[in-house]
PDB file of C-alpha atoms and ligand atoms in Angstrom:
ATOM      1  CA  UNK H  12     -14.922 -16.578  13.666  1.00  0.00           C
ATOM      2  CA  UNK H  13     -12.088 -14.379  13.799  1.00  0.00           C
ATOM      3  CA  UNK H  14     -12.023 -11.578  16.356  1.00  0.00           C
ATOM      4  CA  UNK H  15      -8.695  -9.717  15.069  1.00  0.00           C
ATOM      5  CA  UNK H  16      -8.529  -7.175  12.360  1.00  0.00           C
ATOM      6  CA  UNK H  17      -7.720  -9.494   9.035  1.00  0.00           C
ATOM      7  CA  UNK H  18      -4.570 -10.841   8.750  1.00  0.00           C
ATOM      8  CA  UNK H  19      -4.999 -10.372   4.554  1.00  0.00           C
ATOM      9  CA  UNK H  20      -6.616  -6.481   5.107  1.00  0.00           C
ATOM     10  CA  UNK H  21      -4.609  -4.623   7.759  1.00  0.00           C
ATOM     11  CA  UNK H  22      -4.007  -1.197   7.684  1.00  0.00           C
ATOM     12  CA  UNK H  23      -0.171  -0.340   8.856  1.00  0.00           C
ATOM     13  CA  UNK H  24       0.226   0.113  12.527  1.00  0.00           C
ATOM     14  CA  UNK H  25       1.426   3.825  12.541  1.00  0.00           C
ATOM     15  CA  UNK H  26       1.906   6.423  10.918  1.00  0.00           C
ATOM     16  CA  UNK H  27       3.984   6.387   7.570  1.00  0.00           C
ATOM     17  CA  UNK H  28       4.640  10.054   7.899  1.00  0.00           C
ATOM     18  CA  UNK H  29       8.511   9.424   8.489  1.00  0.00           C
ATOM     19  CA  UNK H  30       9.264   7.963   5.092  1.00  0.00           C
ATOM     20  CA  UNK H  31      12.346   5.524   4.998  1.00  0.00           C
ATOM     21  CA  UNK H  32      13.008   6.916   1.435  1.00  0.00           C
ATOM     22  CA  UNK H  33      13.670   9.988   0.075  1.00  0.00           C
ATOM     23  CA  UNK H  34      14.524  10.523  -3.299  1.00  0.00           C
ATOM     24  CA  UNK H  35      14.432  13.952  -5.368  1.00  0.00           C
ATOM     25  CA  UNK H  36      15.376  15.804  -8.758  1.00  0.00           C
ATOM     26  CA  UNK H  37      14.034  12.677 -11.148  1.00  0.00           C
ATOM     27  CA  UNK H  38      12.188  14.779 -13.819  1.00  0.00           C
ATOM     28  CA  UNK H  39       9.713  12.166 -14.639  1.00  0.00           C
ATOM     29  CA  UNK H  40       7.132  10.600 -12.118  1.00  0.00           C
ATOM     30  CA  UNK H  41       7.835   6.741 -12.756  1.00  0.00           C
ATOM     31  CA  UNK H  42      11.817   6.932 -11.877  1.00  0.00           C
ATOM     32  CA  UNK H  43       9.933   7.178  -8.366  1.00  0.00           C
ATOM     33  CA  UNK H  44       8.125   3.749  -8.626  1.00  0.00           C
ATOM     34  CA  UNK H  45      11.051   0.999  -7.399  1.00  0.00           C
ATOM     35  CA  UNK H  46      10.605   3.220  -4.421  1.00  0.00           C
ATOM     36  CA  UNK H  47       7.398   3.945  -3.873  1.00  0.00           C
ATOM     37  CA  UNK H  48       7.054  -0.241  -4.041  1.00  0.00           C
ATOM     38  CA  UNK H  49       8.989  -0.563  -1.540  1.00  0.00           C
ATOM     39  CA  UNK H  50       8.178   2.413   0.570  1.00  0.00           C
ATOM     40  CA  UNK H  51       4.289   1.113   0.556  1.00  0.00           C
ATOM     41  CA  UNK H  52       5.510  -2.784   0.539  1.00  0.00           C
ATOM     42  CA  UNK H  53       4.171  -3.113  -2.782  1.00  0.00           C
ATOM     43  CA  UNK H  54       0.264  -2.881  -1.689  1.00  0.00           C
ATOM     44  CA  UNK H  55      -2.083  -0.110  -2.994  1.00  0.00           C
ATOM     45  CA  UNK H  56      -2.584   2.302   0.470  1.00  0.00           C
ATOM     46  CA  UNK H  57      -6.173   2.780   0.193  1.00  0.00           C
ATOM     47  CA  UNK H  58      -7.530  -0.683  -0.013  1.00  0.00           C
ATOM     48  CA  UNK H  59      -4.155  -2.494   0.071  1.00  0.00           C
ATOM     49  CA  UNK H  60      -4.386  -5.331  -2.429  1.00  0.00           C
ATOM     50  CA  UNK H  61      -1.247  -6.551  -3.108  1.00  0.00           C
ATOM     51  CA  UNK H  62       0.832  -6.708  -5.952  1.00  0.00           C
ATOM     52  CA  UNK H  63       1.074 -10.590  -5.431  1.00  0.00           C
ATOM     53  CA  UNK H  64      -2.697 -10.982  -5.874  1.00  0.00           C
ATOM     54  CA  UNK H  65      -3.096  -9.846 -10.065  1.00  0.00           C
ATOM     55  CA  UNK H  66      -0.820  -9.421 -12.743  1.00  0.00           C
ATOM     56  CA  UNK H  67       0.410  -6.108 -11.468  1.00  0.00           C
ATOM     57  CA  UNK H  68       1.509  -4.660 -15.071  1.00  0.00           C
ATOM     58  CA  UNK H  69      -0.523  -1.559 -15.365  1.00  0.00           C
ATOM     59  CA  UNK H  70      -2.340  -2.333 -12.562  1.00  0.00           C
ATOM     60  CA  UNK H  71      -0.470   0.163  -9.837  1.00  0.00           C
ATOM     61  CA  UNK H  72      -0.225   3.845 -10.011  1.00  0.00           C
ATOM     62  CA  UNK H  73       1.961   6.425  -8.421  1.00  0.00           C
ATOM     63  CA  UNK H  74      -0.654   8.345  -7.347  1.00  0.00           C
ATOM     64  CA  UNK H  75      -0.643  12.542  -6.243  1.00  0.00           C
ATOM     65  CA  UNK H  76      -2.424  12.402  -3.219  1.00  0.00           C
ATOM     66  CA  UNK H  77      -2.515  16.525  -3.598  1.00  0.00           C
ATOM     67  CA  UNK H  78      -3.844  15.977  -6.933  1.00  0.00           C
ATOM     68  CA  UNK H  79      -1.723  17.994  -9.445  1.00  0.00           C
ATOM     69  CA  UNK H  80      -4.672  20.109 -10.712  1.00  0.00           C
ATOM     70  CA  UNK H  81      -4.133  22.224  -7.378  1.00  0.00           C
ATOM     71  CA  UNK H  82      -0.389  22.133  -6.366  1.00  0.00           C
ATOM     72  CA  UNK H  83       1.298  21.411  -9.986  1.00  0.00           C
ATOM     73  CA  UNK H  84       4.924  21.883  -8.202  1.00  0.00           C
ATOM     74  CA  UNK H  85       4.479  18.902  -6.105  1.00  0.00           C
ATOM     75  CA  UNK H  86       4.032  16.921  -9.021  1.00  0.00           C
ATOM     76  CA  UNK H  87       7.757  15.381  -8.754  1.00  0.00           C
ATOM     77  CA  UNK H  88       7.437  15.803  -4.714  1.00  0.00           C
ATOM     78  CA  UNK H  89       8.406  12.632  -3.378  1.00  0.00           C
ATOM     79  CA  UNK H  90       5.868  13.108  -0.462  1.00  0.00           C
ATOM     80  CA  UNK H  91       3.198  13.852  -2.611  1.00  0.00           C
ATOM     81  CA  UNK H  92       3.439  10.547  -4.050  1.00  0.00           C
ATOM     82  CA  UNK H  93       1.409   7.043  -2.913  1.00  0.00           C
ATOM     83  CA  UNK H  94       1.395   4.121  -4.252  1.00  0.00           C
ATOM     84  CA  UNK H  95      -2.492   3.512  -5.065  1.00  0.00           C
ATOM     85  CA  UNK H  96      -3.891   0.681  -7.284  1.00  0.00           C
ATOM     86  CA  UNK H  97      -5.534   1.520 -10.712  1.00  0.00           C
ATOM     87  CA  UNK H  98      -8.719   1.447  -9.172  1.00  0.00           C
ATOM     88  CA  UNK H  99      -8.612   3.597  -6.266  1.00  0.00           C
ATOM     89  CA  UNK H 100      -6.844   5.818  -8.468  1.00  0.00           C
ATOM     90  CA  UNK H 101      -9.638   6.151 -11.011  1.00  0.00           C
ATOM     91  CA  UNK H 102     -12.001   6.551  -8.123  1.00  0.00           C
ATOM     92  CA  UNK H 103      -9.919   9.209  -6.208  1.00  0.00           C
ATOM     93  CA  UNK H 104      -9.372  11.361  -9.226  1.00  0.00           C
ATOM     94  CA  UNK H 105      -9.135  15.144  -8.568  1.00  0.00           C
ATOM     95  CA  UNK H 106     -10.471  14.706  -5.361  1.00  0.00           C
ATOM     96  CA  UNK H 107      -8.882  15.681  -1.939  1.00  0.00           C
ATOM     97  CA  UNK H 108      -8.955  13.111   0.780  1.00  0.00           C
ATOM     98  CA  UNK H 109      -6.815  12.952   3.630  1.00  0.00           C
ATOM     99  CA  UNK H 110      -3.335  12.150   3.700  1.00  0.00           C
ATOM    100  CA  UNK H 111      -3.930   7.842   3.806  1.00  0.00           C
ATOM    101  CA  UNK H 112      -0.244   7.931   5.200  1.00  0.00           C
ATOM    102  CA  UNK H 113      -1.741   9.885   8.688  1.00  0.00           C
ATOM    103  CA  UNK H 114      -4.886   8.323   8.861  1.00  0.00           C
ATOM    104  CA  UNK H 115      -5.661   4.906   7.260  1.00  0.00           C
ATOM    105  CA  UNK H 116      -4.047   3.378  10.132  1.00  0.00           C
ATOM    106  CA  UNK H 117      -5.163   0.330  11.899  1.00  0.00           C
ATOM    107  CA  UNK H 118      -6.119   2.476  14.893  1.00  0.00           C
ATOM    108  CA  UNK H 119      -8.692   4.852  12.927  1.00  0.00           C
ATOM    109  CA  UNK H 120      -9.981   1.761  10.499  1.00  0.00           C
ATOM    110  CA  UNK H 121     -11.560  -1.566  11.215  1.00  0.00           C
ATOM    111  CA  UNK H 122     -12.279  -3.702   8.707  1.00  0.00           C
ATOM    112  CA  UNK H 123     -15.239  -5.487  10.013  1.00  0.00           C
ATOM    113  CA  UNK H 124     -16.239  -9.827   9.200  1.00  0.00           C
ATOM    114  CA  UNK H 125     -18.875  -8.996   6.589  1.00  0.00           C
ATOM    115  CA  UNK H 126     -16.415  -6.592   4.693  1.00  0.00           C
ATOM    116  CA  UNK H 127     -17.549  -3.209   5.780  1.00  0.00           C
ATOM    117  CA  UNK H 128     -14.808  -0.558   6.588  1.00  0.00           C
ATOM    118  CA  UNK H 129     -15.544   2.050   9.567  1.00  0.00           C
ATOM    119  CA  UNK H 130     -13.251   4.840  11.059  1.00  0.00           C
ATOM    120  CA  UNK H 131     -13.106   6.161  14.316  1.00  0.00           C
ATOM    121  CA  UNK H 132     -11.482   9.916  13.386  1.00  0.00           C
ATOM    122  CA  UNK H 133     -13.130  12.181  10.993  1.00  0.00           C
ATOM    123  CA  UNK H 134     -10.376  12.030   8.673  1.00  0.00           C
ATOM    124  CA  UNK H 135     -10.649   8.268   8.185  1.00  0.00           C
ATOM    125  CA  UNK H 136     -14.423   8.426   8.056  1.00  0.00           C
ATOM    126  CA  UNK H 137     -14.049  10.532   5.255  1.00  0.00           C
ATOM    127  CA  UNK H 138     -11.902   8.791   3.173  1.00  0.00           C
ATOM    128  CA  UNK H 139     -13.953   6.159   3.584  1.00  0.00           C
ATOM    129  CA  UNK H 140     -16.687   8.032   1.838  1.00  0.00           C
ATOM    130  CA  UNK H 141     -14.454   9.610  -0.729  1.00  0.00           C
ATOM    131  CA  UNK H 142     -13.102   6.460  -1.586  1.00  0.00           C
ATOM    132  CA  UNK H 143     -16.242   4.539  -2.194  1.00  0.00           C
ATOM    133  CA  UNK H 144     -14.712   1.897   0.565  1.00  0.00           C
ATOM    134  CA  UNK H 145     -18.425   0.022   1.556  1.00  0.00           C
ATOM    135  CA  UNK H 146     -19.854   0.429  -1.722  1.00  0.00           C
ATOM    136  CA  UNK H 147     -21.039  -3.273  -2.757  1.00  0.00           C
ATOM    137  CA  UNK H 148     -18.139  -4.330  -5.261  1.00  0.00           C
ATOM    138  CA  UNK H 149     -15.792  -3.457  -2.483  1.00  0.00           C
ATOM    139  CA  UNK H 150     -16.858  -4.810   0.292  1.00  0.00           C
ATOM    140  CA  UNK H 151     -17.945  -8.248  -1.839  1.00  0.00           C
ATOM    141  CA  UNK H 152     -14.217  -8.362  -3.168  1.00  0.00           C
ATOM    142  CA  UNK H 153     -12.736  -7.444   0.699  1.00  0.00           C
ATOM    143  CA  UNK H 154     -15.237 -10.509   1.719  1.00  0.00           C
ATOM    144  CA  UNK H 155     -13.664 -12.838  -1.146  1.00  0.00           C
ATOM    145  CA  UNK H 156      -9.596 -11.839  -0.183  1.00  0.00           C
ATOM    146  CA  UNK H 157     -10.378 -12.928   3.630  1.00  0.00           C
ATOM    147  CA  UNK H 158     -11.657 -15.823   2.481  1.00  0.00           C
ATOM    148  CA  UNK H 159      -9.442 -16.762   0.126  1.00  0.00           C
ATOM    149  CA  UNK H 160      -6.511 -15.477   2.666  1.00  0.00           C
ATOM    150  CA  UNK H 161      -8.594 -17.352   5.274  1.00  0.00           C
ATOM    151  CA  UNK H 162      -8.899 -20.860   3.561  1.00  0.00           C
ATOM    152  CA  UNK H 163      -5.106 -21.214   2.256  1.00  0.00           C
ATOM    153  CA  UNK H 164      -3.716 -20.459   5.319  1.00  0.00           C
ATOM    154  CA  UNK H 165      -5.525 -23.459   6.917  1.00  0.00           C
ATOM    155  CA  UNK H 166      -5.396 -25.712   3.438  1.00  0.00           C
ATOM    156  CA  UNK H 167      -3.017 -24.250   1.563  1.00  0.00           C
ATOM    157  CA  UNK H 168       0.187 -23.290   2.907  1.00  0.00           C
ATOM    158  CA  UNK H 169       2.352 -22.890  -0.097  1.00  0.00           C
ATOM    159  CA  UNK H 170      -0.938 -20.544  -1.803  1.00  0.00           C
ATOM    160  CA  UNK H 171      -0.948 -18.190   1.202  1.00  0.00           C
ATOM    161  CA  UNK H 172       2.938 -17.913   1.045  1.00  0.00           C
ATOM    162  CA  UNK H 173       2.307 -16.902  -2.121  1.00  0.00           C
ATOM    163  CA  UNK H 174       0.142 -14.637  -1.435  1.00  0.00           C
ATOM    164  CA  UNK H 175       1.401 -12.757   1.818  1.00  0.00           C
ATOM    165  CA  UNK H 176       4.969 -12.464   0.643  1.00  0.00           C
ATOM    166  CA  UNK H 177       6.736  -9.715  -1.161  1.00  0.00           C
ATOM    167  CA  UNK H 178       7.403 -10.108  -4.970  1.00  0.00           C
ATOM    168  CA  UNK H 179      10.324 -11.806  -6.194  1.00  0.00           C
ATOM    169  CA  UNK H 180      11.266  -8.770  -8.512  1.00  0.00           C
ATOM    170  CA  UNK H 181      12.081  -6.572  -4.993  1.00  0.00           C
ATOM    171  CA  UNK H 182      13.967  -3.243  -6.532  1.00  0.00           C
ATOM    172  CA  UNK H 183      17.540  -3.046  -5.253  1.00  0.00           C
ATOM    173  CA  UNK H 184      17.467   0.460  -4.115  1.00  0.00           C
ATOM    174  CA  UNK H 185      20.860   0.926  -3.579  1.00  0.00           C
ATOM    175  CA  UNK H 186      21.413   0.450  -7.210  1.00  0.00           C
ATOM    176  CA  UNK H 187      19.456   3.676  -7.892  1.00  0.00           C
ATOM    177  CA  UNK H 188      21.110   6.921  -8.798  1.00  0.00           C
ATOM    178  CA  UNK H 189      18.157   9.679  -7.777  1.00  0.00           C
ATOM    179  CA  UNK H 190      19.832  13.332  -8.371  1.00  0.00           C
ATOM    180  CA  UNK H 191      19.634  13.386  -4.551  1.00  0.00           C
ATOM    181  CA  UNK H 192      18.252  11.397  -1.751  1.00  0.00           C
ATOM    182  CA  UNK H 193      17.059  13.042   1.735  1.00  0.00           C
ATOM    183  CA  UNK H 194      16.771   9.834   3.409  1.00  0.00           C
ATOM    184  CA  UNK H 195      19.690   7.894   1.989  1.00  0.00           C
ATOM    185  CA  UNK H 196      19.722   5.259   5.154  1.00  0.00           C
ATOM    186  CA  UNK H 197      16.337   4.017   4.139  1.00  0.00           C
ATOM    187  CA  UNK H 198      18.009   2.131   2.153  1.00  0.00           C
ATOM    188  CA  UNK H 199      19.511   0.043   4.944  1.00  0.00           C
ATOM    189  CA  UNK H 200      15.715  -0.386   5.408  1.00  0.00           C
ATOM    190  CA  UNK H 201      14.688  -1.523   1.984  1.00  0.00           C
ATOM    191  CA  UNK H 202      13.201  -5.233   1.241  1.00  0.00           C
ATOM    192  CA  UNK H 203      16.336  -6.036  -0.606  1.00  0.00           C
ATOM    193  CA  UNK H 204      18.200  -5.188   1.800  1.00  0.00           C
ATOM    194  CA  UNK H 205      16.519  -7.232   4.814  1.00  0.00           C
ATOM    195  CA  UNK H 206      16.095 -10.023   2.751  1.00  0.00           C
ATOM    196  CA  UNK H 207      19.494  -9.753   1.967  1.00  0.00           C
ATOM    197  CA  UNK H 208      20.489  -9.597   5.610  1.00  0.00           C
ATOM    198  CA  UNK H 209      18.109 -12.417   6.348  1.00  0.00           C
ATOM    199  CA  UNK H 210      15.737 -10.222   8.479  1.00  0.00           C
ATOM    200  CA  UNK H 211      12.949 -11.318   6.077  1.00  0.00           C
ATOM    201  CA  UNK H 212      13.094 -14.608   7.339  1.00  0.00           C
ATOM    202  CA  UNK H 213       9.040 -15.456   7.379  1.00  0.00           C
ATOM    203  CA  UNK H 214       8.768 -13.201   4.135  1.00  0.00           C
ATOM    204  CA  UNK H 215       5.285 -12.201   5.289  1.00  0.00           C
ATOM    205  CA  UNK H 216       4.308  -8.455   4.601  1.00  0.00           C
ATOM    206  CA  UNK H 217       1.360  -7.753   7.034  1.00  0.00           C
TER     207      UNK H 217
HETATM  208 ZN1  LIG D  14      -6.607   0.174  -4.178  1.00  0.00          ZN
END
């Protein structure tokens, strides 16, 4: 048995607070996606399945983590913005939770062997809650991705590749053209442009 947090289910290692993008003045939410992808490396921040797992069209949001109903101008606030899986999403809704960026961190969440999530701050606790994390759909499909995660990497090399890497359609950020950009040398720090520099060289995202 495996006595580290899941390679396949681990929560980033600090906090995300210090975005490495920046982008502002786009007047409609989804000219913020390419880099909200890469900013969240193209996982869903709540439970973090991957866009390499599904089909992915229509199955990621930009999501307002201070939902809109309450602070409508930070509807085209890059900050405001996560990237969240349909799912999560849905079950979110109007709801507040705590900023996932501060506090769904590997040091306030384990994900436990049987598929249960538990926090060790208050904040991550209640996200948990919010979020429906150990309700019994959730923890059966966190069960089936370590498995699956599990199994190829022992059987299956080319399958767990597949499905640890980053997509092939990485957005070339430096392509973009946002009406301004507050943290232009993100950029430098994109996917594309460490895979260009060969700094990508495993192509694992964990
Ligand atoms: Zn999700």
């Amino acid at each position: 048995m495996r006595s580290v947090p899941p390679l396949a289910l681990k929560y980033p290692g600090g906090p995300l607070l210090r975005r490495r993008h920046g982008p502002s003045g786009y007047s409609d939410v989804q000219s913020f996606r390419p880099w909200l992808r890469d900013e969240f490396s193209f996982r869903c921040v709540y439970c973090l399945v991957r866009e390499q797992w599904g089909k992915r069209l229509g199955e990621f949001d930009l999501d307002h983590f201070e939902p809109v109903a309450n602070s409508p101008e930070a509807s085209l606030d890059y900050d405001n913005l996560v990237y969240s899986c349909h799912a999560c999403n849905l079950r979110k809704g109007q709801r507040q939770v705590p900023d996932p960026t501060q506090h769904f961190l590997v040091s306030a969440v384990r994900v436990h062997l049987d598929g249960r999530l538990s926090g060790s701050t208050d904040e991550a606790r209640r996200m948990i809650a919010v979020m429906g994390s150990n309700s019994a759909n959730l923890v059966r499909w966190r069960l089936t991705w370590m498995r699956i995660i599990d199994i190829c990497q022992k059987n299956d090399p080319e399958l767990f590749v597949s499905l640890m890497t980053y997509p092939d359609d990485i957005p070339e950020l430096s392509a973009l053209t946002p009406p301004s950009n507050s943290r232009p040398d993100g950029i430098d720090r994109s996917y594309y442009a460490r895979r260009a520099s060969g700094t990508l060289s495993n192509g694992f995202i964990v």
